[in-house]
Amino acid sequence: MNERKRQVMLLAKKLFIDKGFTATSVQDILEEAKISKGTFYNYFTSKNECLMAILEDAHNESVIRRRELLVGRDKKDKDILAGQILVRMQVNRELNLLPIYEAVFYSTDEELRNFVKAYHLSELKWIAGRLVDVYGEEAKPHAFDCSVMTLGMIQQLNHFWKAGSSKDPDIEKLVHFTFRRMDALMSDMIKQKDVLLEQHLISSLEIPAGDLKEKLQEDLLVLKKKLEQEQIGNCVDYANFLLSELQAENPRVSLLEAVGRSFREDSNGKMLADRVNEVIFLLWKYIDSIKANS
Amino acid sequence: MNERKRQVMLLAKKLFIDKGFTATSVQDILEEAKISKGTFYNYFTSKNECLMAILEDAHNESVIRRRELLVGRDKKDKDILAGQILVRMQVNRELNLLPIYEAVFYSTDEELRNFVKAYHLSELKWIAGRLVDVYGEEAKPHAFDCSVMTLGMIQQLNHFWKAGSSKDPDIEKLVHFTFRRMDALMSDMIKQKDVLLEQHLISSLEIPAGDLKEKLQEDLLVLKKKLEQEQIGNCVDYANFLLSELQAENPRVSLLEAVGRSFREDSNGKMLADRVNEVIFLLWKYIDSIKANS
DNA sequence: CATATTTTATACCGTCAGTCCAAAATAAGC
DNA sequence: GCTTATTTTGGACTGACGGTATAAAATATG
C-alpha cells in the first residue's frame, strides 16, 4: 500500500474512532488529511472501502498479536486462550469497533457486510479450534457452539457493563469470569452430548498454502531491500534469516516463530513498521499452514 | 392514537421489516401510505419518532403475550420461562427487530438510543426477576449476570445460525438448548459464588402504581363506550366486568388475569383491537404492581 | 353556513456520498 | 534539460436523504 494512502487511512481511522463511522463524513477526512476529494476517491473507491481497509488492518494486527502470545507456550494453557481473546477485546476497544461492526452488519453495502461476516466467522472458527486445543478431542462436537456462546456472553456482559456504569468495563475481569462459565458450559455439554449448530459450519478454514510461501518470500525480499536502504540493522538480519530458513526443505517452525515475533517487536514505531506488519502477517499464516499439515 | 396515524405506523413497520430501517426513506413511507410529507411530519416529528412508536408497540405486545403465558401457571415452571423468552424471539423475528436495535443503539439520536437502552435494560431486569422465581432466592446475586449471558448466548447462536444456514433458525430448539446451558451456568455460579455485574444495576423496576389505576379505569371506560357503539358484545361484557372488579377494595387478581387474557383474544382481528391492546397493556402493569406489593 | 383543523402539493434547505473534469504539480524516461 | 505519464488538485455537479415552510384545498365541527 502506498505510504500516503496508508497515512490517509490512519487519519480516517482516528476520525472513525473519535466520531464514529457514520458521523464522520468524507469531507472530514479530506480536511484532516489535507487532501482533495479526487485524491481520496483515487485511493478508495468509496467511504466503505476505506473502512474495509481499516478493518482489515485491525484484523491482521490482532491475528498477529494473538498468534505471538502462543510462541513457546503450551497450546493447552487456558490462560493463554484467555489472553488471546483479551487481545480481540482490546483491539475492539482501541478502535471502537463494536459500533462499527453492528452498523456495518446491517448496512446496505453487501460487500462490506460480507466482509464483516467473513471476519466474524473466521474468528469463531479460530476460537473453536483453540477450544479443541484446550479441552481435547472430546470437545470437538461442541467447540463451535461453545465459541459462539462464549463470544455472546462476553459481548453482552461488556455491553451492559458499559450501559450500566460510567467507567469502562474491566475487560480482563470480564473475560476471566466468562472463562469460568465456559468451563461449566463445556463439561456440561460433553456430559449431556448436547449439540446445537451443525457440524458442517465448522468445516476447517481453508489454508491455501500454495502460493502463500512464494508470496511471503517475494514480499520479504522487497522488504529487506527497503530496510537496507533505511539502514535498519537488526531488521535486515531478521529478514535475511527468515529468507534463508524458508529456503530449507523443512523450515524450523519454532525459529520462524521466535524471529517473526522479534522482527515485529523491533520494527515497532520505526519507519516501515507497517510494511513489516504486512509481511509478518503472511509469515504467521504460513506457519499455521505448516502446523495444520503436520 | 389516531386511527389514520396508526395505519401509517403499520405501513411504515411493514417497510422497515422488508427493507430495513435505514434503507427505508420517508419518501417510501409516503408513497406506501399515500399521504403527503406534511401529514407524516404532522403525525411524527421525525423518522426516528416513527420508529420509536413502532418499537413501543412491539414492546407492549410482547409484554402482554409473555404475561398471558403465566396465567394460572406455576411461576417456578422453567418451561413457562422458556416460552416467555420464546415470545421475545418471535416478536423480534416477526418485526426483524434485531438489526434495528443494533443500528439504533449506536445512532446519533440520543433520545432514540436511550429508548432502546431502557427497553433492553427493563428486559434484562424482567428476565433476572423471573430467574429468581425459577431458581429461588439463592440465585438472586447471579440473576442479572445470568440473564445477560443467556440473552447473549441466544442472540449469538441465532445470529450465526442465520449466517451459516439458508433456512431460518429453529428458535424453539435454540432457546431450549440455551436453557439447558443456563442450568449449568446457574448452578456453577451459585456453587462458586461468582458474581460479575454490580448489584445496584438490578435495583427493582419502579412500578408507579399511583395513577396507573385511574388511567386504566379512564381508558377502560372510553373503550367500553366505543365497543358499545360498534356492538361488539363479548368485549363489552369483559370491559364491564373489569370496571366493576376494579371498584372493589381488593380486586381478585386471578379473575382480572383470566378476563384480561380472554378480552384480548376475543378482540383479536376485530375492529378496535389495537385500542384493546393498549388498555390491556395497562391492565397487566396494574396486576403486576398489585402482585409486587403483596 | 361559517369556522377550525387537517391534509395536500410543492418548493426549498443543508448535508451527504459520489462523479467528473480541466488544470496544476510531480515523477519518470530519454 | 526536456518531454511524456501519472498523480493531485479544487471545485462544480448530481441525486438522494431528512426535514422545514407555506399557501391552498379538503374535511370536520359547531
XYZ file of C-alpha atoms (C1' of nucleotides) in Angstrom:
648
model
C 0.000 0.000 0.000
C 1.094 3.492 -0.912
C 2.653 5.341 2.002
C 0.441 8.363 1.537
C -2.630 6.217 1.195
C -1.792 4.490 4.445
C -1.481 7.851 6.136
C -4.916 8.851 4.933
C -6.206 5.542 6.213
C -4.741 6.110 9.652
C -6.217 9.583 9.881
C -9.578 8.248 8.789
C -9.222 5.587 11.447
C -8.622 8.244 14.057
C -11.750 10.093 12.998
C -13.855 6.945 12.936
C -12.716 6.127 16.455
C -13.423 9.612 17.746
C -16.646 10.464 15.973
C -17.908 7.112 14.793
C -18.109 5.855 11.251
C -21.440 7.234 10.140
C -20.866 10.545 11.871
C -17.594 11.050 10.020
C -18.105 12.491 6.560
C -15.682 12.078 3.710
C -15.260 15.846 3.911
C -13.978 15.469 7.463
C -11.373 13.037 6.266
C -10.296 15.329 3.452
C -9.781 18.206 5.842
C -7.989 16.069 8.400
C -5.669 14.550 5.824
C -5.379 17.760 3.825
C -6.101 16.056 0.554
C -8.669 16.715 -2.109
C -11.742 14.725 -2.844
C -10.238 13.467 -6.069
C -7.288 12.001 -4.232
C -9.457 10.257 -1.689
C -11.538 8.610 -4.356
C -8.339 7.733 -6.140
C -7.179 5.786 -3.094
C -10.515 4.315 -2.112
C -13.458 3.739 -4.366
C -15.809 4.626 -1.510
C -16.008 5.536 2.126
C -16.955 1.944 2.830
C -13.839 0.650 1.128
C -11.805 2.950 3.267
C -13.436 1.410 6.308
C -12.745 -2.055 4.989
C -9.063 -1.257 4.670
C -9.030 -0.109 8.280
C -10.876 -3.191 9.483
C -8.567 -5.472 7.584
C -5.615 -3.744 9.137
C -7.039 -4.147 12.621
C -7.901 -7.752 11.901
C -4.389 -8.553 10.789
C -2.966 -6.771 13.784
C -4.980 -8.833 16.220
C -4.277 -12.066 14.383
C -0.565 -11.397 14.748
C -0.742 -10.312 18.353
C -2.836 -13.311 19.279
C -0.554 -15.644 17.466
C 2.519 -14.213 19.144
C 1.068 -14.986 22.557
C 1.336 -18.657 21.744
C 5.050 -18.665 20.877
C 6.820 -21.209 23.035
C 3.750 -21.779 25.185
C 1.577 -24.783 25.738
C -1.421 -24.625 23.481
C -3.454 -26.381 26.175
C -2.925 -23.497 28.571
C -6.294 -21.927 29.177
C -4.833 -18.659 30.369
C -3.162 -18.210 27.027
C -6.502 -18.591 25.313
C -7.994 -16.079 27.704
C -5.169 -13.715 26.851
C -5.775 -14.223 23.166
C -9.424 -13.411 23.451
C -8.480 -10.429 25.519
C -6.471 -9.187 22.552
C -9.587 -9.204 20.481
C -11.408 -7.197 23.115
C -8.569 -4.744 23.402
C -8.399 -4.147 19.680
C -12.138 -3.748 19.586
C -11.980 -1.191 22.324
C -8.999 0.695 20.946
C -10.637 1.088 17.590
C -14.158 1.389 18.945
C -15.048 -1.385 16.553
C -18.207 -2.756 18.078
C -20.431 0.079 16.958
C -18.842 -0.117 13.545
C -19.425 -3.832 13.229
C -23.021 -3.529 14.213
C -23.630 -0.590 11.957
C -21.987 -2.385 9.093
C -23.563 -5.736 9.639
C -26.924 -4.379 8.667
C -25.794 -1.822 6.125
C -26.949 -1.896 2.548
C -23.467 -2.410 1.142
C -23.321 -6.123 0.549
C -19.593 -6.258 0.039
C -18.960 -4.546 3.328
C -21.462 -6.781 5.031
C -19.893 -9.918 3.684
C -16.507 -8.679 4.712
C -17.534 -8.320 8.327
C -19.487 -11.548 8.241
C -16.499 -13.473 6.983
C -14.336 -11.908 9.634
C -16.727 -12.901 12.389
C -16.956 -16.409 11.091
C -13.205 -16.861 10.867
C -12.990 -15.512 14.385
C -15.412 -18.116 15.643
C -13.695 -20.902 13.822
C -10.413 -19.861 15.278
C -11.805 -19.853 18.805
C -13.425 -23.229 18.184
C -10.083 -24.618 17.082
C -8.386 -23.281 20.164
C -11.095 -24.767 22.340
C -10.243 -28.166 20.922
C -6.592 -27.451 21.720
C -7.529 -26.715 25.303
C -10.330 -29.161 26.033
C -9.189 -32.040 23.867
C -10.814 -34.011 21.090
C -13.963 -34.840 23.020
C -14.803 -31.157 22.949
C -14.794 -31.082 19.180
C -18.526 -31.578 18.583
C -19.277 -28.733 20.979
C -16.468 -26.376 20.079
C -18.422 -24.218 17.679
C -21.447 -23.922 19.941
C -19.163 -23.063 22.782
C -17.230 -20.414 20.899
C -20.432 -18.757 19.773
C -21.892 -18.760 23.262
C -18.697 -17.547 24.826
C -18.484 -14.648 22.429
C -22.131 -13.894 23.049
C -21.655 -13.856 26.811
C -18.613 -11.634 26.603
C -20.273 -9.242 24.235
C -23.461 -8.849 26.211
C -21.704 -8.560 29.549
C -19.474 -5.904 28.071
C -22.445 -4.173 26.567
C -24.394 -3.909 29.768
C -21.449 -3.179 31.927
C -20.859 -0.187 29.711
C -24.516 0.800 29.740
C -24.879 0.467 33.485
C -21.671 2.001 34.678
C -19.959 5.225 33.787
C -16.464 3.808 33.736
C -15.158 1.382 31.155
C -15.654 -2.289 31.880
C -12.719 -4.209 33.272
C -12.421 -6.479 30.289
C -9.810 -8.703 31.907
C -12.119 -9.447 34.814
C -14.931 -9.909 32.348
C -13.088 -12.394 30.173
C -11.912 -14.447 33.124
C -15.383 -14.521 34.581
C -16.705 -15.735 31.265
C -13.979 -18.354 31.067
C -15.027 -19.831 34.381
C -18.550 -20.032 32.984
C -17.278 -21.569 29.762
C -15.703 -24.343 31.797
C -19.066 -25.248 33.233
C -20.689 -24.988 29.813
C -18.171 -27.229 28.153
C -18.207 -30.049 30.673
C -21.982 -29.915 30.798
C -22.304 -30.139 27.034
C -19.831 -33.007 26.858
C -21.656 -34.852 29.607
C -25.047 -34.335 28.020
C -23.758 -34.845 24.483
C -25.732 -31.762 23.582
C -25.045 -30.121 20.219
C -26.891 -27.302 18.508
C -25.142 -25.843 15.486
C -24.494 -28.078 12.517
C -21.074 -29.528 12.250
C -20.536 -28.513 8.658
C -20.318 -24.898 9.673
C -17.043 -25.692 11.326
C -15.503 -27.142 8.188
C -11.896 -26.251 8.689
C -10.731 -22.902 7.486
C -9.155 -23.408 4.137
C -5.490 -22.557 4.300
C -4.275 -22.031 0.736
C -0.698 -22.990 1.488
C 0.033 -22.987 -2.227
C 1.241 -19.611 -3.360
C 1.465 -18.419 0.229
C 5.127 -19.308 0.519
C 6.147 -17.653 -2.733
C 4.206 -14.529 -1.884
C 5.862 -14.450 1.516
C 9.324 -14.805 0.037
C 8.718 -12.149 -2.578
C 7.428 -9.667 -0.055
C 10.249 -10.457 2.343
C 12.796 -9.742 -0.376
C 11.245 -6.417 -1.276
C 11.032 -5.514 2.395
C 14.669 -6.481 3.014
C 15.883 -4.147 0.288
C 13.897 -1.265 1.701
C 15.227 -1.994 5.173
C 18.760 -1.987 3.831
C 18.199 1.417 2.257
C 16.926 2.767 5.539
C 19.798 1.046 7.309
C 17.702 -0.596 9.993
C 20.293 -3.162 11.027
C 18.516 -5.656 13.255
C 15.589 -5.946 10.984
C 17.770 -6.686 7.979
C 19.242 -9.578 9.898
C 15.808 -10.873 10.749
C 14.711 -10.643 7.148
C 17.817 -12.401 5.920
C 17.405 -15.201 8.406
C 13.767 -15.738 7.534
C 14.604 -15.815 3.831
C 17.316 -18.410 4.285
C 15.227 -20.514 6.648
C 12.369 -20.508 4.182
C 14.737 -21.975 1.599
C 15.256 -25.081 3.721
C 13.250 -28.164 2.922
C 11.716 -28.260 6.388
C 11.898 -24.776 7.893
C 12.276 -24.919 11.651
C 8.935 -23.595 12.823
C 9.993 -22.598 16.299
C 12.757 -20.448 14.872
C 10.402 -18.803 12.431
C 8.077 -18.035 15.301
C 10.750 -16.605 17.546
C 12.329 -14.458 14.866
C 8.973 -13.384 13.474
C 7.880 -12.083 16.820
C 11.115 -10.221 17.492
C 11.111 -8.818 13.991
C 7.834 -7.140 14.600
C 8.707 -6.014 18.095
C 11.909 -4.358 16.932
C 10.317 -2.660 13.970
C 7.582 -1.232 16.160
C 7.433 2.534 15.890
C 10.220 2.639 13.314
C 9.781 3.558 9.715
C 8.353 0.764 7.574
C 6.730 -0.801 10.626
C 3.512 -1.130 8.668
C 5.280 -2.943 5.871
C 6.867 -5.295 8.374
C 3.446 -5.994 9.827
C 2.063 -6.932 6.460
C 4.835 -9.412 5.827
C 4.739 -10.853 9.324
C 1.046 -11.454 8.920
C 1.825 -13.653 5.934
C 4.525 -15.384 7.935
C 2.073 -16.426 10.643
C -0.374 -17.655 8.075
C 2.420 -19.713 6.548
C 3.493 -21.102 9.913
C -0.074 -22.101 10.729
C -0.421 -23.821 7.386
C 2.698 -25.868 8.146
C 1.379 -26.797 11.560
C -2.018 -27.725 10.186
C -0.498 -30.063 7.636
C 1.759 -31.912 10.041
C -53.546 7.233 18.858
C -55.292 8.464 15.739
C -56.613 5.641 13.587
C -55.005 7.030 10.464
C -51.741 7.613 12.253
C -51.758 4.020 13.401
C -52.290 2.884 9.842
C -49.302 4.899 8.671
C -47.317 3.381 11.507
C -48.257 -0.126 10.471
C -47.295 0.528 6.860
C -44.002 2.018 7.983
C -43.485 -1.068 10.112
C -44.043 -3.258 7.093
C -41.459 -1.324 5.130
C -38.947 -1.371 7.962
C -39.351 -5.127 8.223
C -38.967 -5.660 4.500
C -36.245 -3.186 3.644
C -34.702 -2.339 6.991
C -34.947 0.924 8.823
C -32.114 2.889 7.276
C -32.871 1.621 3.802
C -36.443 2.856 4.060
C -36.756 6.537 3.272
C -39.536 8.765 4.456
C -40.453 9.104 0.811
C -41.026 5.343 0.660
C -43.426 5.597 3.560
C -45.299 8.482 1.973
C -45.804 6.528 -1.221
C -46.795 3.359 0.606
C -49.275 5.157 2.837
C -50.359 7.532 0.099
C -50.007 10.557 2.295
C -48.089 13.778 1.861
C -44.929 14.737 3.586
C -46.769 17.309 5.641
C -49.096 14.716 7.068
C -46.276 12.425 8.012
C -44.471 15.158 9.885
C -47.739 16.100 11.463
C -48.043 12.608 12.935
C -44.389 12.089 13.772
C -41.820 14.772 14.398
C -39.179 12.638 12.701
C -38.497 9.295 11.111
C -36.889 8.206 14.358
C -40.005 9.032 16.329
C -41.983 6.938 13.918
C -39.643 4.054 14.643
C -39.989 4.614 18.348
C -43.752 4.358 18.092
C -43.351 1.046 16.299
C -40.885 -0.274 18.835
C -43.093 0.731 21.712
C -45.990 -1.053 20.106
C -43.952 -4.217 19.651
C -42.663 -3.966 23.185
C -46.135 -3.697 24.628
C -47.316 -6.568 22.510
C -44.616 -8.889 23.780
C -45.059 -7.786 27.374
C -48.713 -8.737 27.146
C -48.127 -12.029 25.388
C -45.449 -13.008 27.839
C -47.560 -12.090 30.790
C -50.505 -14.063 29.475
C -48.400 -17.207 29.387
C -48.155 -17.092 33.149
C -51.883 -17.005 33.830
C -52.797 -19.823 36.166
C -49.359 -21.411 35.858
C -46.608 -22.033 38.368
C -44.087 -19.237 38.212
C -41.370 -21.765 39.090
C -42.022 -23.697 35.898
C -38.943 -23.388 33.750
C -40.793 -24.282 30.578
C -43.015 -21.274 31.063
C -39.987 -19.053 31.266
C -38.609 -20.652 28.122
C -41.907 -19.967 26.431
C -41.822 -16.377 27.558
C -38.366 -15.830 26.176
C -39.504 -17.503 23.013
C -42.151 -14.810 22.699
C -39.436 -12.220 22.671
C -37.596 -14.067 19.943
C -40.751 -14.466 17.925
C -41.591 -10.790 18.102
C -38.024 -9.930 17.220
C -38.180 -12.176 14.229
C -41.600 -11.050 13.080
C -40.554 -7.438 13.138
C -36.957 -8.075 12.167
C -36.051 -6.032 15.196
C -32.505 -7.154 15.846
C -30.956 -5.182 13.029
C -32.991 -2.186 14.076
C -31.892 -2.393 17.678
C -28.271 -2.649 16.765
C -28.474 0.140 14.256
C -30.213 2.336 16.750
C -28.013 1.525 19.685
C -25.147 3.349 18.058
C -27.127 6.010 16.268
C -26.562 9.672 16.885
C -30.080 10.331 18.082
C -29.756 10.268 21.821
C -33.445 10.033 22.514
C -33.792 7.012 20.293
C -30.714 5.447 21.811
C -31.952 5.921 25.341
C -35.294 4.499 24.363
C -33.771 1.269 23.149
C -31.337 1.151 26.027
C -34.111 1.470 28.554
C -36.063 -1.226 26.819
C -33.117 -3.599 26.873
C -32.473 -2.907 30.489
C -36.064 -3.483 31.511
C -35.967 -6.686 29.526
C -32.931 -7.907 31.424
C -34.375 -6.954 34.748
C -37.518 -8.806 33.918
C -35.617 -11.956 32.999
C -33.497 -11.628 36.137
C -36.655 -11.426 38.213
C -38.073 -14.476 36.536
C -34.813 -16.335 37.145
C -35.245 -15.713 40.839
C -38.791 -17.046 40.546
C -37.465 -20.218 38.973
C -34.172 -20.806 40.769
C -35.076 -19.417 44.157
C -33.577 -16.777 46.387
C -30.061 -18.189 46.312
C -29.931 -17.337 42.616
C -30.561 -13.679 43.308
C -26.941 -12.451 43.322
C -26.358 -14.158 39.978
C -29.654 -13.423 38.319
C -28.547 -10.350 36.421
C -25.300 -11.916 35.203
C -27.237 -14.943 34.144
C -29.906 -13.050 32.290
C -27.287 -11.076 30.406
C -25.335 -14.174 29.472
C -28.422 -16.083 28.486
C -29.551 -13.313 26.216
C -26.049 -13.108 24.786
C -25.932 -16.818 24.065
C -29.325 -16.829 22.435
C -28.561 -13.805 20.336
C -25.224 -15.036 19.064
C -26.452 -18.563 18.406
C -29.337 -17.115 16.470
C -27.034 -14.784 14.625
C -24.670 -17.470 13.437
C -27.301 -19.988 12.746
C -28.807 -17.468 10.395
C -25.455 -16.627 8.857
C -24.409 -20.236 8.361
C -27.618 -21.742 7.140
C -30.024 -20.678 4.463
C -33.141 -21.531 6.397
C -34.352 -19.694 9.434
C -33.099 -20.901 12.796
C -35.370 -23.134 14.814
C -35.696 -20.707 17.672
C -37.568 -23.125 19.866
C -34.733 -25.619 19.668
C -32.308 -22.783 20.185
C -33.971 -21.454 23.303
C -34.271 -24.870 24.872
C -30.656 -25.646 24.121
C -29.678 -22.388 25.766
C -31.873 -23.157 28.745
C -30.051 -26.419 29.359
C -26.805 -24.423 29.294
C -28.267 -21.825 31.616
C -28.953 -24.557 34.119
C -25.302 -25.461 34.205
C -24.313 -21.806 34.386
C -26.598 -21.067 37.267
C -25.638 -23.980 39.478
C -21.970 -23.350 38.727
C -22.205 -19.681 39.666
C -24.089 -20.463 42.848
C -21.545 -23.098 43.800
C -18.596 -20.826 43.088
C -20.307 -17.730 44.495
C -19.108 -15.956 41.388
C -20.600 -12.547 40.568
C -19.611 -10.067 37.908
C -22.066 -7.241 37.376
C -22.774 -4.873 40.224
C -25.861 -5.493 42.222
C -27.137 -1.953 42.051
C -27.902 -2.368 38.367
C -30.689 -4.686 39.358
C -32.452 -2.169 41.595
C -36.025 -3.180 41.208
C -38.006 -1.754 38.366
C -40.030 1.101 39.694
C -43.718 0.408 39.351
C -45.625 3.688 39.618
C -48.814 2.111 40.839
C -50.190 5.536 41.740
C -52.118 6.989 38.832
C -51.925 3.697 36.987
C -55.296 2.574 38.262
C -57.109 5.795 37.441
C -55.597 5.865 33.953
C -56.658 2.270 33.467
C -60.208 2.952 34.564
C -60.499 6.044 32.398
C -59.234 4.249 29.311
C -61.459 1.274 30.025
C -64.497 3.498 30.192
C -63.691 5.212 26.906
C -63.044 1.862 25.314
C -66.277 0.401 26.629
C -68.307 3.165 25.045
C -66.646 2.675 21.711
C -67.225 -1.058 21.936
C -70.883 -0.457 22.665
C -71.166 1.722 19.579
C -69.593 -0.968 17.461
C -71.813 -3.531 19.175
C -69.069 -5.996 19.984
C -70.967 -7.901 22.620
C -68.476 -10.118 24.384
C -65.962 -7.396 24.718
C -68.437 -5.040 26.303
C -69.082 -7.663 28.946
C -65.376 -8.018 29.583
C -64.937 -4.290 29.894
C -67.891 -4.007 32.252
C -66.618 -6.795 34.450
C -63.145 -5.313 34.655
C -64.570 -1.925 35.543
C -66.682 -3.312 38.333
C -63.901 -5.538 39.653
C -61.536 -2.586 39.736
C -64.044 -0.813 42.001
C -63.666 -3.492 44.626
C -61.339 -2.835 47.525
C -59.257 -5.904 46.753
C -59.768 -6.815 43.114
C -59.468 -10.548 42.570
C -56.244 -10.800 40.615
C -56.837 -14.205 39.114
C -60.125 -13.005 37.678
C -58.530 -9.907 36.212
C -55.896 -12.113 34.621
C -58.358 -14.562 33.171
C -60.710 -11.920 31.803
C -57.850 -9.752 30.555
C -56.450 -12.567 28.513
C -59.806 -13.536 27.022
C -60.627 -9.915 26.321
C -57.583 -9.584 24.130
C -58.052 -12.956 22.494
C -61.625 -12.198 21.534
C -60.853 -8.754 20.232
C -58.060 -10.103 18.076
C -58.627 -9.200 14.438
C -61.754 -7.221 15.235
C -62.092 -3.509 14.945
C -60.588 -1.596 17.871
C -58.216 -4.489 18.584
C -55.371 -2.017 18.857
C -57.263 0.057 21.378
C -57.990 -3.059 23.388
C -54.325 -3.913 23.345
C -53.383 -0.534 24.718
C -55.768 -0.887 27.614
C -54.869 -4.488 28.343
C -51.231 -3.486 28.493
C -52.108 -1.109 31.309
C -54.113 -3.849 32.966
C -51.107 -6.164 33.151
C -48.958 -3.407 34.516
C -51.568 -2.812 37.164
C -51.818 -6.507 38.019
C -48.061 -6.775 38.357
C -47.973 -3.759 40.629
C -50.526 -5.423 42.880
C -48.525 -8.636 42.945
C -45.314 -6.805 43.682
C -46.849 -5.026 46.651
C -48.346 -8.078 48.311
C -73.229 28.050 6.595
C -69.050 29.618 8.945
C -65.157 28.489 11.486
C -61.339 25.495 12.693
C -58.432 21.753 11.783
C -56.196 18.522 8.864
C -54.218 17.284 4.577
C -52.046 18.251 0.347
C -48.664 19.594 -3.044
C -44.612 21.719 -3.868
C -40.700 24.445 -3.343
C -36.920 24.703 -0.506
C -32.700 23.961 2.903
C -28.397 21.803 4.284
C -25.796 17.583 4.238
C -24.304 13.623 2.428
C -21.627 10.168 -0.841
C -20.003 10.004 -5.079
C -18.770 11.725 -10.218
C -16.453 14.462 -13.473
C -13.015 17.278 -15.382
C -9.628 20.612 -16.622
C -5.622 22.444 -14.770
C -1.528 22.162 -11.932
C 2.092 19.563 -9.703
C 5.081 15.810 -9.581
C 7.590 11.795 -11.283
C 9.896 9.028 -14.885
C 12.223 8.156 -19.228
C 15.433 9.618 -22.590
C 17.019 19.520 -19.627
C 13.107 18.364 -21.893
C 9.191 15.515 -22.710
C 5.899 12.317 -21.581
C 2.998 9.894 -17.958
C 0.942 9.871 -13.727
C -0.872 11.863 -9.599
C -3.064 15.526 -7.266
C -5.938 19.304 -7.019
C -10.114 22.016 -6.328
C -14.356 22.895 -7.496
C -18.630 22.223 -9.938
C -22.127 18.936 -10.219
C -25.673 15.023 -9.308
C -29.090 12.770 -6.839
C -30.746 11.152 -2.501
C -31.547 12.000 2.015
C -34.135 14.102 6.404
C -36.507 17.857 7.463
C -38.929 22.828 7.047
C -42.232 26.124 5.309
C -46.359 27.579 3.281
C -50.384 28.554 0.774
C -54.243 26.328 -0.944
C -57.604 22.630 -0.794
C -60.229 19.251 1.650
C -62.550 17.868 5.619
C -64.597 18.126 10.044
C -67.120 20.720 13.678
C -70.432 23.711 15.731
